[in-house]
PDB file of C-alpha atoms in Angstrom:
ATOM      1  CA  MET A1061       0.000   0.000   0.000  1.00  0.00           C
ATOM      2  CA  TYR A1062       1.158   3.537  -0.646  1.00  0.00           C
ATOM      3  CA  HIS A1063       0.189   7.070   0.264  1.00  0.00           C
ATOM      4  CA  ILE A1064       0.991  10.297  -1.616  1.00  0.00           C
ATOM      5  CA  ARG A1065       1.280  13.356   0.609  1.00  0.00           C
ATOM      6  CA  LYS A1066       2.926  16.760   0.828  1.00  0.00           C
ATOM      7  CA  ALA A1067       6.625  16.601   1.666  1.00  0.00           C
ATOM      8  CA  GLU A1068       7.754  17.816   5.089  1.00  0.00           C
ATOM      9  CA  LEU A1069      11.143  18.910   6.429  1.00  0.00           C
ATOM     10  CA  GLU A1070      11.530  15.562   8.221  1.00  0.00           C
ATOM     11  CA  ASP A1071      11.431  13.867   4.789  1.00  0.00           C
ATOM     12  CA  ALA A1072      14.600  15.559   3.473  1.00  0.00           C
ATOM     13  CA  GLU A1073      16.922  12.639   4.203  1.00  0.00           C
ATOM     14  CA  GLN A1074      14.652  10.033   2.612  1.00  0.00           C
ATOM     15  CA  ILE A1075      13.950  12.273  -0.399  1.00  0.00           C
ATOM     16  CA  ALA A1076      17.713  12.743  -0.857  1.00  0.00           C
ATOM     17  CA  ASN A1077      18.169   8.982  -0.738  1.00  0.00           C
ATOM     18  CA  VAL A1078      15.495   8.443  -3.415  1.00  0.00           C
ATOM     19  CA  HIS A1079      16.921  11.306  -5.476  1.00  0.00           C
ATOM     20  CA  VAL A1080      20.466   9.930  -5.534  1.00  0.00           C
ATOM     21  CA  ASN A1081      19.581   6.249  -5.938  1.00  0.00           C
ATOM     22  CA  SER A1082      16.981   6.714  -8.652  1.00  0.00           C
ATOM     23  CA  TRP A1083      19.105   9.327 -10.441  1.00  0.00           C
ATOM     24  CA  LYS A1084      22.058   6.933 -10.580  1.00  0.00           C
ATOM     25  CA  SER A1085      19.962   3.947 -11.685  1.00  0.00           C
ATOM     26  CA  THR A1086      18.138   6.018 -14.315  1.00  0.00           C
ATOM     27  CA  TYR A1087      21.221   7.686 -15.795  1.00  0.00           C
ATOM     28  CA  PHE A1088      23.743   4.854 -15.268  1.00  0.00           C
ATOM     29  CA  GLU A1089      24.211   4.276 -19.006  1.00  0.00           C
ATOM     30  CA  LEU A1090      23.416   7.817 -20.160  1.00  0.00           C
ATOM     31  CA  ILE A1091      25.853   9.967 -18.185  1.00  0.00           C
ATOM     32  CA  ASN A1092      29.598   9.602 -17.801  1.00  0.00           C
ATOM     33  CA  GLU A1093      30.539   8.117 -14.406  1.00  0.00           C
ATOM     34  CA  LYS A1094      32.688  11.139 -13.536  1.00  0.00           C
ATOM     35  CA  ASP A1095      29.758  13.482 -14.214  1.00  0.00           C
ATOM     36  CA  MET A1096      27.414  11.268 -12.180  1.00  0.00           C
ATOM     37  CA  SER A1097      29.665  11.534  -9.131  1.00  0.00           C
ATOM     38  CA  ASN A1098      28.591  15.183  -8.723  1.00  0.00           C
ATOM     39  CA  ILE A1099      25.226  14.046  -7.347  1.00  0.00           C
ATOM     40  CA  THR A1100      25.891  13.028  -3.761  1.00  0.00           C
ATOM     41  CA  PHE A1101      23.633  12.186  -0.859  1.00  0.00           C
ATOM     42  CA  GLU A1102      25.099  15.074   1.152  1.00  0.00           C
ATOM     43  CA  ASN A1103      24.410  17.765  -1.450  1.00  0.00           C
ATOM     44  CA  ARG A1104      20.918  16.402  -2.202  1.00  0.00           C
ATOM     45  CA  LYS A1105      20.072  16.293   1.526  1.00  0.00           C
ATOM     46  CA  ALA A1106      21.201  19.922   1.937  1.00  0.00           C
ATOM     47  CA  LEU A1107      19.178  20.890  -1.148  1.00  0.00           C
ATOM     48  CA  TRP A1108      15.998  19.228   0.161  1.00  0.00           C
ATOM     49  CA  GLU A1109      16.418  20.636   3.661  1.00  0.00           C
ATOM     50  CA  THR A1110      16.656  24.112   2.128  1.00  0.00           C
ATOM     51  CA  ILE A1111      13.640  23.589  -0.143  1.00  0.00           C
ATOM     52  CA  LEU A1112      11.476  22.177   2.642  1.00  0.00           C
ATOM     53  CA  LYS A1113      12.579  24.685   5.325  1.00  0.00           C
ATOM     54  CA  MET A1114      11.641  27.685   3.232  1.00  0.00           C
ATOM     55  CA  PRO A1115       8.815  26.739   0.902  1.00  0.00           C
ATOM     56  CA  THR A1116       8.280  29.149  -1.958  1.00  0.00           C
ATOM     57  CA  SER A1117       4.786  30.281  -2.870  1.00  0.00           C
ATOM     58  CA  GLY A1118       3.491  28.248  -5.787  1.00  0.00           C
ATOM     59  CA  GLN A1119       5.887  25.355  -5.284  1.00  0.00           C
ATOM     60  CA  VAL A1120       4.653  21.806  -4.761  1.00  0.00           C
ATOM     61  CA  ALA A1121       6.588  18.864  -3.301  1.00  0.00           C
ATOM     62  CA  LEU A1122       4.957  15.479  -2.794  1.00  0.00           C
ATOM     63  CA  VAL A1123       6.278  12.123  -1.623  1.00  0.00           C
ATOM     64  CA  VAL A1124       5.129   8.550  -2.123  1.00  0.00           C
ATOM     65  CA  GLU A1125       5.258   6.689   1.155  1.00  0.00           C
ATOM     66  CA  ILE A1126       4.694   2.956   1.577  1.00  0.00           C
ATOM     67  CA  THR A1127       3.033   1.388   4.599  1.00  0.00           C
ATOM     68  CA  ASP A1128       6.071   1.325   6.874  1.00  0.00           C
ATOM     69  CA  GLY A1129       6.726   5.063   6.346  1.00  0.00           C
ATOM     70  CA  GLU A1130       9.483   4.551   3.794  1.00  0.00           C
ATOM     71  CA  ILE A1131       9.540   7.156   1.015  1.00  0.00           C
ATOM     72  CA  VAL A1132      10.000   5.502  -2.390  1.00  0.00           C
ATOM     73  CA  GLY A1133       9.365   8.447  -4.713  1.00  0.00           C
ATOM     74  CA  PHE A1134       8.832  12.187  -4.942  1.00  0.00           C
ATOM     75  CA  VAL A1135       7.828  14.920  -7.335  1.00  0.00           C
ATOM     76  CA  SER A1136       8.424  18.649  -7.062  1.00  0.00           C
ATOM     77  CA  GLY A1137       7.834  21.725  -9.146  1.00  0.00           C
ATOM     78  CA  GLY A1138       6.432  25.200  -9.411  1.00  0.00           C
ATOM     79  CA  LYS A1139       6.851  28.186 -11.718  1.00  0.00           C
ATOM     80  CA  GLU A1140       8.383  27.461 -15.095  1.00  0.00           C
ATOM     81  CA  ARG A1141      11.967  28.647 -14.867  1.00  0.00           C
ATOM     82  CA  THR A1142      12.977  29.601 -18.424  1.00  0.00           C
ATOM     83  CA  LYS A1143       9.941  31.746 -19.353  1.00  0.00           C
ATOM     84  CA  ARG A1144      10.734  30.934 -22.998  1.00  0.00           C
ATOM     85  CA  PHE A1145       7.940  28.601 -24.050  1.00  0.00           C
ATOM     86  CA  GLY A1146       4.683  30.078 -22.762  1.00  0.00           C
ATOM     87  CA  PHE A1147       4.133  27.508 -19.989  1.00  0.00           C
ATOM     88  CA  ASP A1148       3.521  28.716 -16.449  1.00  0.00           C
ATOM     89  CA  GLY A1149       4.302  25.526 -14.455  1.00  0.00           C
ATOM     90  CA  GLU A1150       7.165  23.038 -14.420  1.00  0.00           C
ATOM     91  CA  ILE A1151       8.005  19.664 -12.925  1.00  0.00           C
ATOM     92  CA  TYR A1152      11.482  20.199 -11.486  1.00  0.00           C
ATOM     93  CA  ALA A1153      12.083  16.592 -10.422  1.00  0.00           C
ATOM     94  CA  ILE A1154      10.136  13.340 -10.412  1.00  0.00           C
ATOM     95  CA  TYR A1155      11.845  10.190  -9.213  1.00  0.00           C
ATOM     96  CA  LEU A1156      10.767   6.743  -8.098  1.00  0.00           C
ATOM     97  CA  LEU A1157      13.032   3.986  -6.806  1.00  0.00           C
ATOM     98  CA  ALA A1158      13.591   1.261  -9.436  1.00  0.00           C
ATOM     99  CA  ASP A1159      11.782  -1.437  -7.407  1.00  0.00           C
ATOM    100  CA  TYR A1160       8.578   0.649  -7.503  1.00  0.00           C
ATOM    101  CA  GLN A1161       8.612   1.601 -11.178  1.00  0.00           C
ATOM    102  CA  ARG A1162       6.212   0.132 -13.756  1.00  0.00           C
ATOM    103  CA  GLN A1163       3.479  -0.353 -11.146  1.00  0.00           C
ATOM    104  CA  GLY A1164       1.423   2.765 -11.899  1.00  0.00           C
ATOM    105  CA  LEU A1165       2.962   4.866  -9.111  1.00  0.00           C
ATOM    106  CA  GLY A1166       4.515   7.330 -11.571  1.00  0.00           C
ATOM    107  CA  THR A1167       1.098   7.998 -13.077  1.00  0.00           C
ATOM    108  CA  ARG A1168      -0.415   8.403  -9.613  1.00  0.00           C
ATOM    109  CA  MET A1169       2.370  10.813  -8.623  1.00  0.00           C
ATOM    110  CA  LEU A1170       1.807  12.809 -11.821  1.00  0.00           C
ATOM    111  CA  ALA A1171      -1.948  12.931 -11.096  1.00  0.00           C
ATOM    112  CA  ALA A1172      -1.465  14.101  -7.489  1.00  0.00           C
ATOM    113  CA  PHE A1173       1.123  16.668  -8.563  1.00  0.00           C
ATOM    114  CA  THR A1174      -1.057  17.971 -11.402  1.00  0.00           C
ATOM    115  CA  GLU A1175      -3.985  18.305  -9.001  1.00  0.00           C
ATOM    116  CA  GLU A1176      -1.840  20.411  -6.641  1.00  0.00           C
ATOM    117  CA  MET A1177      -0.564  22.529  -9.540  1.00  0.00           C
ATOM    118  CA  VAL A1178      -4.145  23.213 -10.641  1.00  0.00           C
ATOM    119  CA  LYS A1179      -4.977  24.242  -7.035  1.00  0.00           C
ATOM    120  CA  GLU A1180      -1.997  26.623  -7.166  1.00  0.00           C
ATOM    121  CA  GLY A1181      -3.491  28.239 -10.269  1.00  0.00           C
ATOM    122  CA  TYR A1182      -1.226  26.833 -12.986  1.00  0.00           C
ATOM    123  CA  GLN A1183      -2.683  26.338 -16.461  1.00  0.00           C
ATOM    124  CA  SER A1184       0.148  24.537 -18.264  1.00  0.00           C
ATOM    125  CA  MET A1185       3.272  22.616 -17.370  1.00  0.00           C
ATOM    126  CA  LEU A1186       6.525  21.363 -18.808  1.00  0.00           C
ATOM    127  CA  VAL A1187       9.262  18.988 -17.734  1.00  0.00           C
ATOM    128  CA  TRP A1188      12.880  18.664 -18.876  1.00  0.00           C
ATOM    129  CA  VAL A1189      14.303  15.176 -19.352  1.00  0.00           C
ATOM    130  CA  LEU A1190      17.514  13.876 -20.890  1.00  0.00           C
ATOM    131  CA  THR A1191      16.619  13.087 -24.494  1.00  0.00           C
ATOM    132  CA  GLN A1192      18.107   9.588 -24.299  1.00  0.00           C
ATOM    133  CA  ASN A1193      16.194   8.794 -21.090  1.00  0.00           C
ATOM    134  CA  PRO A1194      13.629   6.054 -21.803  1.00  0.00           C
ATOM    135  CA  SER A1195      11.356   7.752 -19.226  1.00  0.00           C
ATOM    136  CA  SER A1196      10.605  10.452 -21.785  1.00  0.00           C
ATOM    137  CA  ARG A1197       8.054   7.992 -23.239  1.00  0.00           C
ATOM    138  CA  PHE A1198       6.128   8.306 -19.937  1.00  0.00           C
ATOM    139  CA  TYR A1199       5.420  11.984 -20.624  1.00  0.00           C
ATOM    140  CA  ALA A1200       4.446  11.406 -24.262  1.00  0.00           C
ATOM    141  CA  LYS A1201       2.157   8.542 -23.181  1.00  0.00           C
ATOM    142  CA  HIS A1202       0.358  11.030 -20.933  1.00  0.00           C
ATOM    143  CA  GLY A1203      -0.155  13.551 -23.708  1.00  0.00           C
ATOM    144  CA  ALA A1204       2.886  15.825 -23.396  1.00  0.00           C
ATOM    145  CA  ARG A1205       4.327  17.059 -26.650  1.00  0.00           C
ATOM    146  CA  GLN A1206       8.010  17.671 -27.208  1.00  0.00           C
ATOM    147  CA  ILE A1207       8.658  21.421 -27.143  1.00  0.00           C
ATOM    148  CA  GLU A1208      12.419  21.867 -27.431  1.00  0.00           C
ATOM    149  CA  LYS A1209      15.795  20.127 -27.359  1.00  0.00           C
ATOM    150  CA  GLU A1210      18.928  21.798 -26.051  1.00  0.00           C
ATOM    151  CA  ASP A1211      22.290  21.001 -24.523  1.00  0.00           C
ATOM    152  CA  THR A1212      22.858  21.020 -20.780  1.00  0.00           C
ATOM    153  CA  THR A1213      25.975  20.611 -18.685  1.00  0.00           C
ATOM    154  CA  ILE A1214      26.197  17.959 -15.986  1.00  0.00           C
ATOM    155  CA  GLY A1215      29.554  17.918 -14.234  1.00  0.00           C
ATOM    156  CA  GLU A1216      32.018  18.426 -17.067  1.00  0.00           C
ATOM    157  CA  GLY A1217      29.896  16.709 -19.722  1.00  0.00           C
ATOM    158  CA  THR A1218      27.406  18.101 -22.201  1.00  0.00           C
ATOM    159  CA  TYR A1219      24.148  16.198 -22.717  1.00  0.00           C
ATOM    160  CA  GLN A1220      21.004  16.849 -24.699  1.00  0.00           C
ATOM    161  CA  GLU A1221      17.726  17.344 -22.859  1.00  0.00           C
ATOM    162  CA  SER A1222      14.199  17.719 -24.161  1.00  0.00           C
ATOM    163  CA  ALA A1223      11.315  19.753 -22.813  1.00  0.00           C
ATOM    164  CA  PHE A1224       7.897  18.084 -22.897  1.00  0.00           C
ATOM    165  CA  GLY A1225       4.805  20.134 -22.194  1.00  0.00           C
ATOM    166  CA  TRP A1226       1.104  20.028 -21.493  1.00  0.00           C
ATOM    167  CA  GLU A1227      -0.704  23.177 -22.598  1.00  0.00           C
ATOM    168  CA  ASN A1228      -3.815  22.350 -20.557  1.00  0.00           C
ATOM    169  CA  ILE A1229      -3.185  20.629 -17.235  1.00  0.00           C
ATOM    170  CA  GLN A1230      -6.892  20.617 -16.356  1.00  0.00           C
ATOM    171  CA  GLY A1231      -7.335  18.254 -19.318  1.00  0.00           C
ATOM    172  CA  LEU A1232      -4.315  16.229 -18.212  1.00  0.00           C
ATOM    173  CA  LEU A1233      -5.763  15.938 -14.703  1.00  0.00           C
ATOM    174  CA  LYS A1234      -9.101  14.654 -16.041  1.00  0.00           C
ATOM    175  CA  LYS A1235      -7.325  11.998 -18.131  1.00  0.00           C
ATOM    176  CA  LEU A1236      -5.151  10.911 -15.197  1.00  0.00           C
ATOM    177  CA  GLN A1237      -8.115  10.731 -12.817  1.00  0.00           C
ATOM    178  CA  SER A1238     -10.092   8.597 -15.275  1.00  0.00           C
ATOM    179  CA  LEU A1239      -7.067   6.265 -15.588  1.00  0.00           C
ATOM    180  CA  GLU A1240      -6.960   5.939 -11.782  1.00  0.00           C
ATOM    181  CA  GLN A1241     -10.687   5.145 -11.642  1.00  0.00           C
ATOM    182  CA  ARG A1242     -10.267   2.397 -14.267  1.00  0.00           C
ATOM    183  CA  GLY A1243      -7.094   1.030 -12.712  1.00  0.00           C
TER     184      GLY A1243
END
């Protein structure tokens, strides 16, 4: 059994653990090992403590917790950061431990996050993902269209990332909720 809820300061350590472990398992074959070493538990824990200590208006952070209180996934986002594509919201990070993937939890996290973004007043949303990441199919499957491709720097390496976007997240939310009701 699982429960999706708003993230709290006490969750920072577990979120950091999910962030690092899922990041490394997801990008193992896509990012040079030297560049991957820049993502450490310590810097992710400090990042999440900062985010959760001083929440910013319009930002959303949710966790997926299983019965024993263990956090196995999270999603966070808020205002779209580039202001280049006409979207007002953005998923900053969405990660799920490998053992919990392909069980519908990603879709449930996206639904819960989208619902919170709608409550915050957002109309549209985008997400950046490494172009070679097989997870990009997840966004397309849920109706996102590819908006842009550009290079990004991770560590000392340069990698291509793609932006996927939903122009109407109210419509996305309805589709996700009907999937949950059927599933």
